[in-house]
Short mmCIF file of C-alpha atoms in Angstrom, two decimals:
data_model
loop_
_atom_site.label_atom_id
_atom_site.label_comp_id
_atom_site.label_asym_id
_atom_site.label_seq_id
_atom_site.Cartn_x
_atom_site.Cartn_y
_atom_site.Cartn_z
CA MET A 162 51.40 98.63 89.12
CA TYR A 163 49.60 98.07 85.71
CA GLY A 164 47.01 95.43 85.42
CA GLU A 165 48.00 93.12 82.63
CA PHE A 166 46.43 93.53 79.07
CA ASP A 167 47.05 92.39 75.59
CA LEU A 168 48.39 95.01 73.26
CA THR A 169 47.30 94.95 69.58
CA LEU A 170 48.99 97.19 66.91
CA PRO A 171 46.52 97.22 63.94
CA GLN A 172 48.14 98.32 60.63
CA THR A 173 45.14 99.71 58.84
CA LEU A 174 41.78 101.27 59.91
CA GLN A 175 39.98 98.35 58.49
CA GLU A 176 41.83 95.96 60.79
CA ALA A 177 41.30 98.32 63.73
CA VAL A 178 37.52 98.66 63.40
CA LYS A 179 37.14 94.83 62.79
CA ALA A 180 39.20 93.97 65.94
CA LEU A 181 37.21 96.64 67.86
CA ASN A 182 34.01 95.10 66.65
CA ALA A 183 35.00 91.69 67.86
CA ALA A 184 36.44 92.96 71.22
CA GLY A 185 33.72 95.50 72.06
CA LYS A 186 34.04 96.86 75.55
CA ASP A 187 37.03 94.61 76.33
CA ALA A 188 39.32 96.91 74.04
CA VAL A 189 40.39 100.39 74.79
CA PRO A 190 41.71 102.44 71.83
CA LEU A 191 45.16 104.20 72.50
CA ALA A 192 46.26 107.24 70.77
CA GLY A 193 48.73 109.52 72.50
CA GLY A 194 48.46 107.66 75.78
CA THR A 195 48.68 110.74 77.90
CA ASN A 196 45.31 109.90 79.64
CA VAL A 197 45.08 106.12 78.98
CA LEU A 198 48.46 105.27 80.56
CA ILE A 199 47.60 107.28 83.72
CA ASP A 200 44.23 105.50 84.00
CA LEU A 201 45.87 102.13 83.66
CA ARG A 202 48.55 102.94 86.18
CA SER A 203 45.83 103.97 88.67
CA GLN A 204 43.74 100.94 87.68
CA ARG A 205 40.73 103.15 86.85
CA LEU A 206 41.00 101.48 83.55
CA VAL A 207 41.48 97.63 83.56
CA PRO A 208 40.84 96.56 80.00
CA LYS A 209 41.60 93.10 78.50
CA GLN A 210 43.01 94.63 75.44
CA ILE A 211 44.65 97.98 74.52
CA MET A 212 44.51 98.79 70.83
CA ASP A 213 47.37 101.18 69.99
CA LEU A 214 46.42 103.19 66.80
CA GLY A 215 49.76 104.46 66.10
CA ARG A 216 50.44 102.29 63.15
CA VAL A 217 47.18 103.15 61.41
CA PRO A 218 48.06 105.39 58.44
CA GLY A 219 45.91 108.54 57.60
CA LEU A 220 44.79 109.44 60.94
CA ARG A 221 47.17 112.31 61.50
CA GLY A 222 46.92 115.59 59.65
CA ILE A 223 45.04 118.90 59.01
CA VAL A 224 43.25 119.48 55.70
CA VAL A 225 41.24 122.56 54.68
CA GLU A 226 38.93 121.72 51.71
CA GLY A 227 35.50 122.55 50.45
CA GLY A 228 34.93 125.16 53.19
CA ARG A 229 35.88 122.72 56.12
CA VAL A 230 38.68 122.03 58.34
CA THR A 231 39.25 118.36 58.93
CA LEU A 232 41.67 116.97 61.63
CA GLY A 233 42.71 113.29 61.58
CA ALA A 234 41.93 111.92 65.04
CA ARG A 235 45.66 111.36 65.97
CA THR A 236 46.63 114.92 65.05
CA THR A 237 48.67 116.09 68.14
CA VAL A 238 48.30 119.28 70.24
CA SER A 239 51.80 120.24 68.81
CA ASP A 240 50.56 119.79 65.26
CA LEU A 241 47.80 122.39 65.98
CA LEU A 242 50.41 124.84 67.16
CA ALA A 243 52.64 124.32 63.98
CA SER A 244 49.70 124.73 61.65
CA PRO A 245 49.15 128.00 59.74
CA ASP A 246 45.64 126.58 58.68
CA ILE A 247 44.64 126.31 62.37
CA ALA A 248 45.96 129.67 63.21
CA ARG A 249 43.69 131.02 60.48
CA CYS A 250 40.61 128.75 60.99
CA GLY A 251 40.69 128.10 64.67
CA PRO A 252 42.60 130.72 66.65
CA ALA A 253 40.79 129.76 69.86
CA LEU A 254 42.12 126.22 69.41
CA VAL A 255 45.72 127.55 69.13
CA GLN A 256 45.29 129.45 72.43
CA ALA A 257 43.99 126.26 74.06
CA ALA A 258 46.90 124.20 72.54
CA THR A 259 49.40 126.91 73.81
CA VAL A 260 48.40 126.34 77.48
CA PHE A 261 47.97 122.57 77.22
CA ALA A 262 50.26 120.68 79.63
CA GLY A 263 53.91 120.65 78.83
CA GLN A 264 55.98 119.93 75.67
CA MET A 265 56.24 116.10 75.90
CA VAL A 266 52.53 115.75 76.37
CA ARG A 267 51.65 118.28 73.62
CA ASN A 268 53.84 116.12 71.29
CA THR A 269 51.85 113.04 71.93
CA ALA A 270 48.38 113.98 73.15
CA THR A 271 45.83 113.98 70.37
CA VAL A 272 42.77 116.04 69.59
CA ALA A 273 40.44 112.88 69.55
CA GLY A 274 41.97 111.70 72.71
CA ASN A 275 41.23 115.03 74.50
CA ILE A 276 37.61 114.57 73.13
CA ALA A 277 37.42 110.96 74.13
CA CYS A 278 38.74 111.38 77.68
CA GLY A 279 35.33 113.06 78.50
CA SER A 280 36.89 115.38 81.09
CA PRO A 281 34.91 118.56 81.83
CA ALA A 282 38.31 120.30 81.83
CA ALA A 283 39.44 119.04 78.38
CA ASP A 284 41.03 122.28 76.98
CA LEU A 285 40.48 121.64 73.32
CA VAL A 286 36.75 121.01 73.67
CA PRO A 287 35.43 124.56 74.41
CA PRO A 288 37.23 125.92 71.42
CA LEU A 289 35.92 123.02 69.20
CA LEU A 290 32.45 123.62 70.49
CA SER A 291 32.57 127.30 69.64
CA LEU A 292 33.68 126.35 66.03
CA ASP A 293 30.67 123.97 65.67
CA ALA A 294 32.84 121.03 65.29
CA GLU A 295 31.63 117.55 64.48
CA VAL A 296 33.07 114.33 65.47
CA THR A 297 33.36 111.47 62.83
CA LEU A 298 32.88 107.94 64.38
CA THR A 299 33.84 104.89 62.29
CA SER A 300 33.09 101.22 62.72
CA THR A 301 32.54 98.13 60.65
CA ARG A 302 29.11 99.48 60.07
CA GLY A 303 30.45 102.57 58.38
CA SER A 304 30.98 106.13 59.56
CA ARG A 305 28.66 108.77 61.08
CA THR A 306 29.09 112.25 62.35
CA VAL A 307 27.83 113.68 65.73
CA ALA A 308 27.85 117.34 66.47
CA LEU A 309 30.33 117.90 69.38
CA CYS A 310 27.56 119.67 71.30
CA ASP A 311 25.58 116.48 71.26
CA TYR A 312 28.75 114.16 71.76
CA TYR A 313 28.66 114.14 75.64
CA THR A 314 25.60 112.44 77.28
CA GLY A 315 26.71 112.87 80.88
CA TYR A 316 29.87 113.02 83.12
CA LYS A 317 32.49 111.08 81.16
CA ALA A 318 29.66 109.40 79.04
CA ASP A 319 29.61 109.99 75.31
CA ALA A 320 27.90 109.09 72.11
CA ARG A 321 30.72 106.63 70.96
CA ALA A 322 29.72 103.01 70.85
CA PRO A 323 32.23 100.60 72.17
CA ASP A 324 33.01 99.32 68.62
CA GLU A 325 33.41 102.90 67.16
CA LEU A 326 36.62 104.90 66.71
CA ILE A 327 36.85 108.62 66.56
CA THR A 328 38.53 109.11 63.19
CA ALA A 329 38.15 112.83 62.43
CA ILE A 330 37.10 116.17 63.85
CA SER A 331 35.78 118.87 61.41
CA TRP A 332 34.33 122.43 61.36
CA PRO A 333 33.34 124.93 58.76
CA VAL A 334 35.98 127.64 57.94
CA PRO A 335 34.86 130.57 60.00
CA GLU A 336 33.29 133.50 58.13
CA ALA A 337 35.63 136.47 57.59
CA ASN A 338 33.54 138.67 60.08
CA THR A 339 33.98 136.17 62.91
CA PHE A 340 36.43 136.49 65.83
CA GLY A 341 37.21 133.45 68.03
CA THR A 342 39.16 133.39 71.27
CA PHE A 343 39.68 131.13 74.27
CA TYR A 344 40.94 131.88 77.79
CA LYS A 345 42.09 129.29 80.41
CA LEU A 346 41.85 130.35 84.03
CA ALA A 347 44.35 128.25 85.95
CA ARG A 348 46.90 128.57 88.74
CA ARG A 349 49.76 128.94 86.14
CA LYS A 350 50.22 129.11 82.36
CA GLY A 351 51.73 125.59 81.87
CA ASP A 352 50.86 122.17 83.07
CA ALA A 353 47.89 123.07 85.15
CA ILE A 354 44.26 121.74 85.20
CA THR A 355 41.63 124.35 84.14
CA VAL A 356 39.57 126.14 86.70
CA ASN A 357 37.54 127.79 84.03
CA GLY A 358 37.93 127.41 80.20
CA VAL A 359 35.89 129.82 78.01
CA ALA A 360 35.83 129.96 74.41
CA VAL A 361 33.73 132.51 72.19
CA SER A 362 33.06 132.82 68.53
CA ILE A 363 31.32 136.07 67.68
CA GLY A 364 30.15 137.20 64.12
CA ILE A 365 29.23 140.71 63.44
CA SER A 366 27.68 141.99 60.34
CA ASP A 367 26.19 145.55 59.87
CA GLY A 368 26.72 146.30 63.61
CA ARG A 369 24.68 143.47 64.73
CA CYS A 370 25.74 140.03 66.10
CA VAL A 371 25.06 137.38 63.55
CA ARG A 372 26.69 134.48 65.27
CA ALA A 373 27.39 133.84 69.13
CA ARG A 374 28.92 130.68 70.43
CA ILE A 375 30.00 130.56 74.02
CA ALA A 376 31.51 127.33 75.44
CA LEU A 377 32.49 126.59 78.85
CA GLY A 378 34.83 124.12 80.28
CA SER A 379 35.24 122.84 84.02
CA VAL A 380 31.91 124.38 85.17
CA ALA A 381 29.37 121.46 84.43
CA PRO A 382 29.56 117.69 84.16
CA ILE A 383 30.44 118.08 80.59
CA PRO A 384 32.01 120.74 78.43
CA MET A 385 28.92 122.92 77.53
CA ARG A 386 27.52 125.58 75.37
CA ALA A 387 25.92 128.48 77.07
CA CYS A 388 22.88 128.48 74.86
CA ASN A 389 20.83 131.08 76.74
CA ALA A 390 23.64 133.56 76.72
CA GLU A 391 24.25 132.98 72.92
CA SER A 392 20.56 133.72 72.17
CA LEU A 393 20.79 136.99 74.16
CA LEU A 394 23.50 138.07 71.78
CA GLU A 395 22.42 136.79 68.41
CA GLY A 396 20.54 139.33 66.24
CA GLN A 397 21.44 142.18 68.75
CA VAL A 398 23.71 145.19 68.71
CA LEU A 399 26.42 144.17 71.35
CA THR A 400 26.22 147.06 73.76
CA PRO A 401 27.96 146.69 77.06
CA GLU A 402 24.59 146.17 78.80
CA ARG A 403 23.66 143.31 76.28
CA ILE A 404 27.07 141.75 76.85
CA ALA A 405 26.67 141.94 80.70
CA ALA A 406 23.21 140.39 80.40
CA ALA A 407 24.63 137.54 78.36
CA ALA A 408 27.45 136.88 80.84
CA LYS A 409 25.06 136.90 83.56
CA ALA A 410 22.91 134.19 81.81
CA ALA A 411 25.97 132.09 81.14
CA ALA A 412 26.80 132.14 84.86
CA GLU A 413 23.27 131.10 85.63
CA GLU A 414 23.19 128.15 83.20
CA CYS A 415 26.43 126.52 84.23
CA SER A 416 26.64 124.27 87.32
CA PRO A 417 30.05 124.36 88.68
CA ILE A 418 31.12 122.33 91.74
CA ASP A 419 33.60 122.83 94.53
CA ASP A 420 36.83 120.84 94.08
CA VAL A 421 40.52 121.14 94.99
CA ARG A 422 41.11 123.91 92.24
CA ALA A 423 38.32 126.32 93.16
CA THR A 424 34.87 126.64 94.58
CA GLY A 425 31.60 126.44 92.63
CA ALA A 426 30.81 130.10 93.59
CA TYR A 427 34.27 131.30 92.31
CA ARG A 428 33.79 129.45 89.14
CA ARG A 429 30.28 130.88 88.56
CA ARG A 430 31.53 134.43 89.19
CA MET A 431 34.46 134.00 86.88
CA VAL A 432 32.22 132.64 84.02
CA GLU A 433 30.32 135.93 84.09
CA VAL A 434 33.58 138.05 84.23
CA LEU A 435 35.39 135.91 81.42
CA VAL A 436 32.34 135.68 79.10
CA ALA A 437 31.91 139.41 79.29
CA ARG A 438 35.61 140.02 78.69
CA LEU A 439 36.10 137.78 75.80
CA VAL A 440 32.85 138.96 74.04
CA GLU A 441 33.94 142.54 74.58
CA ASN A 442 37.44 141.61 73.19
CA ALA A 443 35.61 140.20 70.14
CA VAL A 444 33.53 143.22 69.62
CA GLN A 445 36.63 145.48 69.87
CA ALA A 446 38.61 143.33 67.45
CA MET A 447 36.03 143.65 64.77
CA THR A 448 35.24 147.45 65.06
CA MET B 1374 46.77 87.40 78.89
CA SER B 1375 49.88 89.36 78.72
CA SER B 1376 53.20 87.63 79.02
CA ASP B 1377 56.86 88.45 78.26
CA LYS B 1378 57.46 89.12 74.59
CA ALA B 1379 60.61 90.22 72.87
CA VAL B 1380 60.50 93.74 71.33
CA THR B 1381 63.46 95.28 69.34
CA LEU B 1382 63.99 98.88 70.34
CA ARG B 1383 66.36 101.21 68.20
CA ILE B 1384 68.10 103.10 71.07
CA ASN B 1385 70.69 105.74 70.32
CA GLY B 1386 71.37 104.18 66.89
CA HIS B 1387 71.71 100.67 68.06
CA ASP B 1388 69.10 97.71 68.20
CA GLU B 1389 68.50 96.25 71.63
CA THR B 1390 66.01 93.60 72.56
CA ALA B 1391 63.92 93.88 75.61
CA THR B 1392 61.71 90.98 76.74
CA VAL B 1393 58.90 92.49 78.55
CA PRO B 1394 55.06 92.13 78.90
CA SER B 1395 52.67 94.38 76.89
CA HIS B 1396 51.85 96.52 79.96
CA ARG B 1397 55.63 97.55 80.42
CA THR B 1398 56.29 101.30 79.78
CA LEU B 1399 59.18 102.30 77.60
CA LEU B 1400 60.67 103.98 80.67
CA GLU B 1401 60.69 100.62 82.49
CA ALA B 1402 62.20 98.85 79.44
CA LEU B 1403 64.85 101.48 78.84
CA ARG B 1404 65.99 101.47 82.47
CA GLY B 1405 65.90 97.59 82.58
CA LEU B 1406 68.28 97.59 79.59
CA GLY B 1407 70.60 99.93 81.57
CA HIS B 1408 69.65 103.15 80.07
CA VAL B 1409 69.51 104.86 83.59
CA ASP B 1410 70.12 108.32 81.99
CA VAL B 1411 66.28 108.20 81.60
CA LYS B 1412 65.11 109.15 84.96
CA CYS B 1413 61.95 107.96 86.55
CA GLY B 1414 59.93 110.64 88.33
CA CYS B 1415 56.25 111.06 88.56
CA GLU B 1416 55.22 108.44 86.09
CA LYS B 1417 52.22 110.46 84.91
CA GLY B 1418 53.46 112.95 82.54
CA ASP B 1419 53.94 115.88 84.98
CA CYS B 1420 57.67 115.91 85.62
CA GLY B 1421 59.52 115.28 82.34
CA ALA B 1422 62.43 113.49 83.87
CA CYS B 1423 61.80 110.42 81.67
CA ALA B 1424 61.81 112.51 78.36
CA VAL B 1425 63.32 110.76 75.30
CA LEU B 1426 63.34 111.75 71.72
CA ILE B 1427 61.26 109.49 69.49
CA ASP B 1428 61.70 110.18 65.94
CA GLY B 1429 63.25 113.41 66.92
CA GLU B 1430 60.20 114.63 69.12
CA ALA B 1431 60.43 114.73 72.91
CA VAL B 1432 57.93 112.53 74.59
CA ASP B 1433 57.48 111.22 78.05
CA SER B 1434 58.65 107.59 78.12
CA CYS B 1435 56.45 106.81 81.06
CA LEU B 1436 53.43 107.42 78.96
CA THR B 1437 54.58 105.36 76.05
CA LEU B 1438 54.29 101.48 75.87
CA ALA B 1439 57.50 99.65 75.20
CA HIS B 1440 55.95 97.57 72.51
CA SER B 1441 54.53 100.62 70.95
CA ALA B 1442 57.95 102.06 70.42
CA ALA B 1443 59.21 99.21 68.21
CA GLY B 1444 60.66 100.42 64.93
CA ARG B 1445 60.94 104.03 66.07
CA GLU B 1446 64.11 105.97 66.58
CA ILE B 1447 64.58 106.38 70.42
CA THR B 1448 67.20 108.88 71.56
CA THR B 1449 68.14 109.19 75.26
CA LEU B 1450 70.39 111.87 76.84
CA GLN B 1451 73.50 109.58 76.21
CA GLY B 1452 72.52 109.43 72.37
CA LEU B 1453 73.06 113.20 72.21
CA GLY B 1454 76.71 113.20 73.08
CA THR B 1455 79.58 111.18 74.70
CA PRO B 1456 81.89 112.36 77.58
CA GLU B 1457 84.49 112.79 75.01
CA ASN B 1458 82.28 114.65 72.56
CA LEU B 1459 79.51 116.39 74.55
CA HIS B 1460 76.49 118.00 72.73
CA PRO B 1461 76.39 121.74 73.12
CA LEU B 1462 73.48 121.43 75.53
CA GLN B 1463 75.36 119.01 77.76
CA LEU B 1464 78.49 121.25 77.70
CA SER B 1465 76.59 124.48 78.41
CA PHE B 1466 74.49 122.92 81.20
CA SER B 1467 77.73 121.66 83.06
CA GLU B 1468 79.71 124.84 82.28
CA LEU B 1469 77.10 127.38 83.29
CA GLY B 1470 75.88 125.36 86.47
CA ALA B 1471 72.42 124.77 85.10
CA ALA B 1472 72.06 121.67 87.36
CA GLN B 1473 71.94 121.29 91.12
CA CYS B 1474 70.65 117.91 92.16
CA GLY B 1475 70.66 117.04 88.47
CA TYR B 1476 67.56 114.72 88.41
CA CYS B 1477 65.56 116.84 85.91
CA THR B 1478 68.69 117.51 83.73
CA PRO B 1479 68.36 114.60 81.29
CA GLY B 1480 64.73 115.47 80.53
CA MET B 1481 65.40 119.12 80.47
CA ILE B 1482 68.14 118.59 77.87
CA ILE B 1483 65.98 116.27 75.74
CA ALA B 1484 63.12 118.80 75.76
CA SER B 1485 65.59 121.66 74.96
CA GLU B 1486 66.99 119.61 72.13
CA SER B 1487 63.45 118.99 70.73
CA LEU B 1488 62.73 122.75 70.88
CA LEU B 1489 65.96 123.77 69.21
CA ARG B 1490 65.63 121.24 66.32
CA LYS B 1491 62.36 122.89 65.40
CA ASN B 1492 63.16 126.43 66.52
CA PRO B 1493 66.96 127.33 66.57
CA SER B 1494 66.40 130.82 68.00
CA PRO B 1495 63.58 130.52 70.62
CA SER B 1496 62.47 133.79 72.36
CA GLU B 1497 62.20 133.71 76.11
CA ASP B 1498 58.44 132.87 75.94
CA GLU B 1499 59.06 130.04 73.54
CA LEU B 1500 61.81 128.55 75.69
CA ARG B 1501 59.69 128.74 78.81
CA HIS B 1502 56.75 127.25 76.93
CA ALA B 1503 58.85 124.39 75.73
CA LEU B 1504 60.14 123.57 79.10
CA SER B 1505 56.89 123.81 80.93
CA GLY B 1506 56.69 120.20 81.28
CA ASN B 1507 60.09 119.91 83.06
CA PRO B 1508 59.71 121.24 86.58
CA CYS B 1509 63.08 121.81 88.33
CA ARG B 1510 62.82 122.03 92.26
CA CYS B 1511 66.37 123.32 92.62
CA THR B 1512 67.49 125.87 90.32
CA GLY B 1513 64.81 128.52 89.68
CA TYR B 1514 65.41 128.03 85.99
CA VAL B 1515 67.39 131.18 85.34
CA LYS B 1516 70.67 129.30 84.83
CA ILE B 1517 68.76 126.56 82.75
CA PHE B 1518 67.56 129.25 80.27
CA GLU B 1519 71.02 130.75 80.04
CA ALA B 1520 72.43 127.43 79.25
CA VAL B 1521 69.82 126.57 76.61
CA ASN B 1522 70.36 129.95 75.13
CA ALA B 1523 74.16 129.60 75.08
CA ALA B 1524 73.89 126.14 73.40
CA ALA B 1525 71.48 127.47 70.97
CA GLU B 1526 74.06 130.11 69.89
CA VAL B 1527 76.75 127.54 69.57
CA MET B 1528 74.48 125.34 67.54
CA ARG B 1529 73.43 128.06 65.18
CA ASN B 1530 77.02 129.19 64.61
CA SER B 1531 78.33 125.64 64.04
CA GLY B 1532 75.76 125.12 61.28
CA ASP B 1533 75.08 121.63 62.71
CA PRO B 1534 71.51 120.75 61.93
CA LYS B 1535 71.41 118.89 65.25
#
């Protein structure tokens, strides 16, 4: 059963960051609880204090303003699915939200929680990486933003200091000539842990690729960008040969392991297949 | 550290007081208060048997702390309808044989209700999507989908916003 802990329910952000500053590593922030409660049950997590952010106002919602999309940290996966703004400014994120767990988990799991859990299989992270998302971290010292591609420092390790809270996630509204998409390879459509997650964001102007983002989940210790593959596409005409070369590069730069869901060799092969497929789909969608 | 504390929970329109430590889940608190229509299955958010509505949205009560649910409107299966006045979902599940062992049924009906409140005419895909967190190991789902569709039609025709 659960280890014992104290539960605090701060009423404002100020109160939350103050308490977190005082408690440091002893406190674990709780948003939707769909990861934290499981870790408490298994006693992977044995905190002195759980800080439930459910009462803090202003942490949930989606705003498009000044050319940026900003999500409050407690925005849920179901909120993403219900938002016309996200459908327009982050279709890959909608695709990931659609195949995310089951209804009850989607109704409570939050975007910030999916980032904070640090799992290489966190499904919202590859789409957010492909959108150039930034994470806003807030503490009593103020707020700072960290590019999501710099957020993870190792397996389940991140740039968040113990006294910081993720308060927002934001990204620039994609240019009109950009196509974004996500594919989750798993044993079934719902309620499954990802074997490979691939998100791409491709921009084409005057027949040439002006933007390439390829983000991969479940094939490295952290959700990663396939930067070598991206640089093989940017500035180029996206011929089938060019796309195949980039897909091969992506397969080479990831480092998948064998686990209960698939072998590393299978995952690496599927990265090549899926990156090529998604980039081709993007090219076709824009021509 | 954590010791027993009173928490007032608004359950099916009535205030009830549970005296539980901070680490107790809403599932444990509800069953402790006698709400055994909320079923305990996997206790890790995979099976949906413990689903309840919180402020109208289906959530897994095993992934919610009891004290976090204070002040929220909690609805269990028994809050949807009574034996004398069954909710259309309860009626169609029983009439169309959408249950075998019945263990998943409370969660299945709560998840369906949460869907139909937002989307009174779900497509087959939308229905499957909404119930993807509620595995049933008996029925094969066909009768469950039939029952939800039948109830949805009754609810649309009754004009009842529920």
